[in-house]
CSV table of C-alpha atoms and ligand atoms in Angstrom, one decimal:
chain,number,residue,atom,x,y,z
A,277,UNK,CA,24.8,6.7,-0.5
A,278,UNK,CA,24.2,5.3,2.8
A,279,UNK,CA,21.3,2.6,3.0
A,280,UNK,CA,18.2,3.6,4.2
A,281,UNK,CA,17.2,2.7,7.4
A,282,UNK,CA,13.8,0.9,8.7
A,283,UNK,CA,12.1,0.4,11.8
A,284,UNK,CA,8.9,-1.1,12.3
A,285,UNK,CA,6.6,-0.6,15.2
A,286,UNK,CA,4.2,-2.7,16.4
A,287,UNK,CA,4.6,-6.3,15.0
A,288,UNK,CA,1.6,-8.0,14.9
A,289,UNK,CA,0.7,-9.8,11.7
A,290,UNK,CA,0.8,-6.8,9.4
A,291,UNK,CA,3.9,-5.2,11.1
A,292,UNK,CA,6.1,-8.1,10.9
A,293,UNK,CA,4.9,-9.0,7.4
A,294,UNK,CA,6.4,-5.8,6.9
A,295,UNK,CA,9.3,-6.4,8.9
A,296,UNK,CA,9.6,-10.2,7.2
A,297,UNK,CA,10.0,-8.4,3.2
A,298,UNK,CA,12.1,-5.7,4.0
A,299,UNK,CA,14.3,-8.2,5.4
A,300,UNK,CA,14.5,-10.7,2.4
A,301,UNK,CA,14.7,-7.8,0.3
A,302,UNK,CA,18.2,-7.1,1.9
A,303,UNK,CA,17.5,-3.6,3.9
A,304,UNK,CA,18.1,-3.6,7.9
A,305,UNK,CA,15.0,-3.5,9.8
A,306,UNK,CA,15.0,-2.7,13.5
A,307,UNK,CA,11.6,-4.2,14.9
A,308,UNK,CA,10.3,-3.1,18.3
A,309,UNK,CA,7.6,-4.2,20.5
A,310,UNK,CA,6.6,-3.8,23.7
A,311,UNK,CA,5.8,-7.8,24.1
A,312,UNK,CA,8.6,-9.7,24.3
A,313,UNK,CA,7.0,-12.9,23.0
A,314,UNK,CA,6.5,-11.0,19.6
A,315,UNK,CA,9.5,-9.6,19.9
A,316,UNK,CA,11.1,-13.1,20.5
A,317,UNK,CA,8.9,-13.8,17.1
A,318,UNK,CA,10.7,-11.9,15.2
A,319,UNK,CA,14.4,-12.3,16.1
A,320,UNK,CA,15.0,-14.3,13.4
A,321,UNK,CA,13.8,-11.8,10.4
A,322,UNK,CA,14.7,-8.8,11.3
A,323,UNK,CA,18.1,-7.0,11.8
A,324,UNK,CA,17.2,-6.3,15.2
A,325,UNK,CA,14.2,-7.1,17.3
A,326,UNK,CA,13.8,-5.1,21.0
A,327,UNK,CA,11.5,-5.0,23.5
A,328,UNK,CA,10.4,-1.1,24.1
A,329,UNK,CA,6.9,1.1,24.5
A,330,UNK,CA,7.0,3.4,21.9
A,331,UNK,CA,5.2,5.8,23.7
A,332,UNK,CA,8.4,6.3,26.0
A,333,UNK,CA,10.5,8.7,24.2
A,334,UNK,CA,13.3,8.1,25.7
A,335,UNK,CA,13.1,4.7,24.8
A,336,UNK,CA,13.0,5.6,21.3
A,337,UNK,CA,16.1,7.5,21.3
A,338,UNK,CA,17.8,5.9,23.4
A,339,UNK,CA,17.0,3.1,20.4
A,340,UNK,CA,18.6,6.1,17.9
A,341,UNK,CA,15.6,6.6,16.2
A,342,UNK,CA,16.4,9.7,14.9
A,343,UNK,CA,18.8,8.5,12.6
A,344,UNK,CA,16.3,6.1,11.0
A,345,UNK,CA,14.9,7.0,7.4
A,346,UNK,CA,11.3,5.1,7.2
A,347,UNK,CA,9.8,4.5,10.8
A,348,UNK,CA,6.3,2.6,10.6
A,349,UNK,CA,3.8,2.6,13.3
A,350,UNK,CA,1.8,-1.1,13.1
A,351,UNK,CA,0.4,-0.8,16.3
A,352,UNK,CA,-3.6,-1.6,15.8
A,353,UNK,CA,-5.6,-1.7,18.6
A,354,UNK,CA,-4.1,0.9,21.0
A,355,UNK,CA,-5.2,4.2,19.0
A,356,UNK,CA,-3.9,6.2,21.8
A,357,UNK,CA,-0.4,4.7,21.6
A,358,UNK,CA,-0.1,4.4,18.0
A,359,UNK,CA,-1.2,8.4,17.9
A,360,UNK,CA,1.3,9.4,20.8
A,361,UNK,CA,4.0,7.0,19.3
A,362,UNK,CA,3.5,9.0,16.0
A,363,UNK,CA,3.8,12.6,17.7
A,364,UNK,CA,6.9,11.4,18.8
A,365,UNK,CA,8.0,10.4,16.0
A,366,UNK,CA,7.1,13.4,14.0
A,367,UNK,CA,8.9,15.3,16.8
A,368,UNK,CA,11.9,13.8,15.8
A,369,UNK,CA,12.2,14.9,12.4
A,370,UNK,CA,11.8,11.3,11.0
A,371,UNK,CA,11.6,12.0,7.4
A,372,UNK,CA,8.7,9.0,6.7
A,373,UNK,CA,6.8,8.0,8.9
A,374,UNK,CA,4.2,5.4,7.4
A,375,UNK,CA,0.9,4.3,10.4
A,376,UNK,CA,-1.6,2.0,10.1
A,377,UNK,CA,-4.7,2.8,10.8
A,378,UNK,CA,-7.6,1.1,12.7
A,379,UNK,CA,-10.3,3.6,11.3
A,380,UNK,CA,-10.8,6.6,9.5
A,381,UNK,CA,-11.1,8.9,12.5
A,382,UNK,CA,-7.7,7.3,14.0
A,383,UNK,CA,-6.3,7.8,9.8
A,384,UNK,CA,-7.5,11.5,9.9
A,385,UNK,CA,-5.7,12.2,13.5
A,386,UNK,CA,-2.6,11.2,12.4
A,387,UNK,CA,-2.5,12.5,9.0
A,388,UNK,CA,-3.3,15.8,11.1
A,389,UNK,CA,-0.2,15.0,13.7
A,390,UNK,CA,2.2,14.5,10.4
A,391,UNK,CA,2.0,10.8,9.3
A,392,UNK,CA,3.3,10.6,5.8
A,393,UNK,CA,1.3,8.1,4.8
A,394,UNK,CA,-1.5,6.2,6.0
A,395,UNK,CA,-2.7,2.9,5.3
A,396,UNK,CA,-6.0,1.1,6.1
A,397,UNK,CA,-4.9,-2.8,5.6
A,398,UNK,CA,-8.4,-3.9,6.1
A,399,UNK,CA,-10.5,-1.2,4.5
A,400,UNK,CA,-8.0,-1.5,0.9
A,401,UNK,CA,-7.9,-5.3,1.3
A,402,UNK,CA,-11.8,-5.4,1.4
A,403,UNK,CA,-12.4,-3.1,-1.3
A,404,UNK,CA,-9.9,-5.2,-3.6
A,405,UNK,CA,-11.9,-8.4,-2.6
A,406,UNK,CA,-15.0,-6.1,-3.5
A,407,UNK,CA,-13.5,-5.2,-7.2
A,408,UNK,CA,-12.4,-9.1,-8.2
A,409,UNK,CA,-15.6,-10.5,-7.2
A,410,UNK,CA,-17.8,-8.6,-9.2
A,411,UNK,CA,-15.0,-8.2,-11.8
A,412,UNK,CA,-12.7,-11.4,-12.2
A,413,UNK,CA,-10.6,-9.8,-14.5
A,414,UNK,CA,-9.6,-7.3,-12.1
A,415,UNK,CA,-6.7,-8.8,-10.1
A,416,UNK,CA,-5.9,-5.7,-8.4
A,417,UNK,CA,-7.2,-2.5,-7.4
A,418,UNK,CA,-5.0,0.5,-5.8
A,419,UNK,CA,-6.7,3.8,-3.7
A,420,UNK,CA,-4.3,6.9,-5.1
A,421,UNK,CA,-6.7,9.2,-3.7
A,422,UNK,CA,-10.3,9.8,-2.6
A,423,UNK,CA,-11.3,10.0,-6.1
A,424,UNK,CA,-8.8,8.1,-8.1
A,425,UNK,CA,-7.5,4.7,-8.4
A,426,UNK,CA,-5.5,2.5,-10.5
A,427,UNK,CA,-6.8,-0.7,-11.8
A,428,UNK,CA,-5.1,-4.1,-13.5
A,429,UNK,CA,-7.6,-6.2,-15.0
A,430,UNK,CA,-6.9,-9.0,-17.4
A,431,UNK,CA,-8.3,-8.2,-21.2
A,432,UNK,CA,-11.4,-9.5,-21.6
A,433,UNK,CA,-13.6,-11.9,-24.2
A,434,UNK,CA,-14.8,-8.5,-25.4
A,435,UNK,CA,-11.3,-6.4,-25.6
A,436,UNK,CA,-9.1,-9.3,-26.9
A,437,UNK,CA,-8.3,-8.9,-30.7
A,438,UNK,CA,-9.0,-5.2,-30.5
A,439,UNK,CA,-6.7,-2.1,-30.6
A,440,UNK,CA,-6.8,0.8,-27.7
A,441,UNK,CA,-8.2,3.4,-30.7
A,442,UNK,CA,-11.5,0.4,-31.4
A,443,UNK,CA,-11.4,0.4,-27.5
A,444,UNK,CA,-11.6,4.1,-27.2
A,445,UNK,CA,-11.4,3.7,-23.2
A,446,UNK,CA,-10.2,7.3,-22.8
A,447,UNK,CA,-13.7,8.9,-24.8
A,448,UNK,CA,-15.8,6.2,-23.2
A,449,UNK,CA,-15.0,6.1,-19.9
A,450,UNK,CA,-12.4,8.8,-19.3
A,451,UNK,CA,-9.8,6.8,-18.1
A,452,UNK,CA,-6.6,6.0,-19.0
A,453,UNK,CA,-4.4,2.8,-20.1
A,454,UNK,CA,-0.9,3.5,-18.8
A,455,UNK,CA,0.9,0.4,-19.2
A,456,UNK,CA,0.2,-2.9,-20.7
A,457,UNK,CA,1.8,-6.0,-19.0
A,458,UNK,CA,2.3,-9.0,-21.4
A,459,UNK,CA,4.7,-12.4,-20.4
A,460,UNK,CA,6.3,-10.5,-17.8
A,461,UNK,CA,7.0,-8.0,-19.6
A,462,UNK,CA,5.7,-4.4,-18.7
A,463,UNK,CA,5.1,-2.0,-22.2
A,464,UNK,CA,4.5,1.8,-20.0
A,465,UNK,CA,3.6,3.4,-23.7
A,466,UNK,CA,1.5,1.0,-25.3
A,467,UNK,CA,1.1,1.5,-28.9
A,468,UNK,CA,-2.7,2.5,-29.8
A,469,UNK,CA,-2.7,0.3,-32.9
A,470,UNK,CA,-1.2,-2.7,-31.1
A,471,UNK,CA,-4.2,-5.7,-30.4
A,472,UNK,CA,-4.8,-7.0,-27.4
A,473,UNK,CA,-4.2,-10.9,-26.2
A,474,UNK,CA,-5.4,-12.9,-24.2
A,475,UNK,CA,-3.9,-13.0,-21.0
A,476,UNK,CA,-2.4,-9.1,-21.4
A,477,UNK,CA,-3.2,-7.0,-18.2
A,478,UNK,CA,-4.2,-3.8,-18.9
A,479,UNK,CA,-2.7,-1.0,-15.9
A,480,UNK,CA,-5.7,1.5,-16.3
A,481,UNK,CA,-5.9,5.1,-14.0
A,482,UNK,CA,-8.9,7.3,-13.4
A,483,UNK,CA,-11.7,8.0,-11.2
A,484,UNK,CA,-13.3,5.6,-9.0
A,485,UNK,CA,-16.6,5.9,-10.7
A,486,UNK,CA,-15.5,5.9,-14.3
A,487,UNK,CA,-13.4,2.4,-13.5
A,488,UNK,CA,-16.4,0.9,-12.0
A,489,UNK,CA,-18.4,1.8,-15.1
A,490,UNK,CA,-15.3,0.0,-17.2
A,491,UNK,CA,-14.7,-2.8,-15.1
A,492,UNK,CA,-18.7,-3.5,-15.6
A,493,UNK,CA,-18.9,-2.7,-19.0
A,494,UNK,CA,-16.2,-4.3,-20.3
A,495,UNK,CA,-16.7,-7.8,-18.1
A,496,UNK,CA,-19.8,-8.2,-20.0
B,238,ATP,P1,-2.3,-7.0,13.2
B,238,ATP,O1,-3.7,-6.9,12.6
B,238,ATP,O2,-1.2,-6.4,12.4
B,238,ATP,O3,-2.0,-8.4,13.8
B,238,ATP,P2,-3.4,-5.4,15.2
B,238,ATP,O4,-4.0,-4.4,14.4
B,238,ATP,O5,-4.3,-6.4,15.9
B,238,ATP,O6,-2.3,-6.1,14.5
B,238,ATP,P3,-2.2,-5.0,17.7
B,238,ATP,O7,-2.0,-6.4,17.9
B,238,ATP,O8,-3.1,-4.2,18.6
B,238,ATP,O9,-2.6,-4.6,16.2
B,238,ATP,O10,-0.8,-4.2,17.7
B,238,ATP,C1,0.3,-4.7,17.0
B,238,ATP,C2,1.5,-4.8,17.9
B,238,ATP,O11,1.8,-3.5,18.5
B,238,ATP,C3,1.3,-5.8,19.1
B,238,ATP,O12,2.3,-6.8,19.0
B,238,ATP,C4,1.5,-4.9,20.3
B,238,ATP,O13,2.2,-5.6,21.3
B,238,ATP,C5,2.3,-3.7,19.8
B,238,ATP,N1,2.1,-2.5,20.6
B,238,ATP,C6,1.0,-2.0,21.1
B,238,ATP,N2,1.3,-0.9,21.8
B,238,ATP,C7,2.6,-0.7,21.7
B,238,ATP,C8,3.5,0.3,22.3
B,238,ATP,N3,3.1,1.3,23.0
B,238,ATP,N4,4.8,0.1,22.0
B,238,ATP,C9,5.3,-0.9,21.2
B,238,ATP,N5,4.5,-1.8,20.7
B,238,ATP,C10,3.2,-1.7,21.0
């Protein structure tokens, strides 16, 4: 199978971080900005770094866009570009096509254009910050929709020594423990009868509400 192709868009700090892992994780990233002093920035991480407004379609295929797999639009502040950059994009046929966005209006436009997928860095980052400060044992909380969310939290003072049936987290809070992770190593069908240690991090699904109840519950 031929390897996928990447291309970032927009590479400010959240872009090229982007840019910077797909590189060390061995995939080609083509990176493309239409400042040539980020562009410059980024010569060294990714497989290629050029100097284009992706608003300018024939720019973009002139750059052979079309033939890329995962396209993501970083571009923050210019709304307007980062929506016209992803109607072009769409227009191509890009298969993924992953934007950033600056707000919910700007997320709800481009959802509506075609985006695939469409990520609020600071909104998600904020609410994560949110869940670990009023919950220390939770060290990291995923958005899978409007209503539902995934959370890792550490076992507790009140959960280590017990069993997922003395537990009972799915009667008493309707949620679900999906995987338990324990030295490193990731159990994805945790045995009900099995106690909990210290230091196990429980990988918990349900709705937003129900976790909150948990992670408050539970903390105390
Ligand atoms: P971050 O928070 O990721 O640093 P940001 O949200 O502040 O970024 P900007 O700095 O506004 O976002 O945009 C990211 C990058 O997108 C910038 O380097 C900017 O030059 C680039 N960019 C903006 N418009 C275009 C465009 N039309 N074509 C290509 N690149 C663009």
């Amino acid at each position: 199978m031929a390897r996928r192709q990447y291309a970032v868009i927009g590479i400010g700090r959240f872009g090229s971080s982007i840019a910077k892992t797909l590189s060390e994780m061995g995939f080609d990233v083509l990176a493309i900005d239409s400042d040539e002093h980020r562009v410059q920035e980024v010569s060294h991480i990714a497989t290629q770094a050029v100097v284009a407004d992706s608003t300018d379609e024939e720019a973009l295929r002139a750059l052979g866009l079309r033939n890329f797999d995962v396209v993501v639009v970083a571009i923050g502040e210019d709304i307007q570009a980062s929506i016209l950059t992803t109607l072009i994009l769409k227009e191509m046929e890009i298969p993924m096509i992953l934007v950033k966005a600056q707000n919910e209006l700007h997320g709800k436009v481009v959802q509506r254009i075609g985006a695939d997928k469409v990520i609020f860095p600071e909104r998600d980052m904020g609410v994560r910050v949110a869940h670990h400060l009023t919950s220390p044992n939770v060290l990291d909380y995923i958005e899978l929709s409007n209503d539902y969310s995934i959370v890792e939290m550490r076992a507790t003072d009140s959960m280590v020594g017990h069993n997922l049936i003395e537990l009972n987290i799915r009667a008493r809070y309707s949620c679900n423990v999906m995987a338990i992770k324990r030295n490193n190593h990731m159990n994805i069908a945790p045995a009900p009868e099995e106690r909990l240690k210290a230091e196990d991090v429980l990988v918990i699904v349900g709705q937003k509400h129900d976790l909150i109840k948990m992670e408050m519950d539970l903390e105390n």
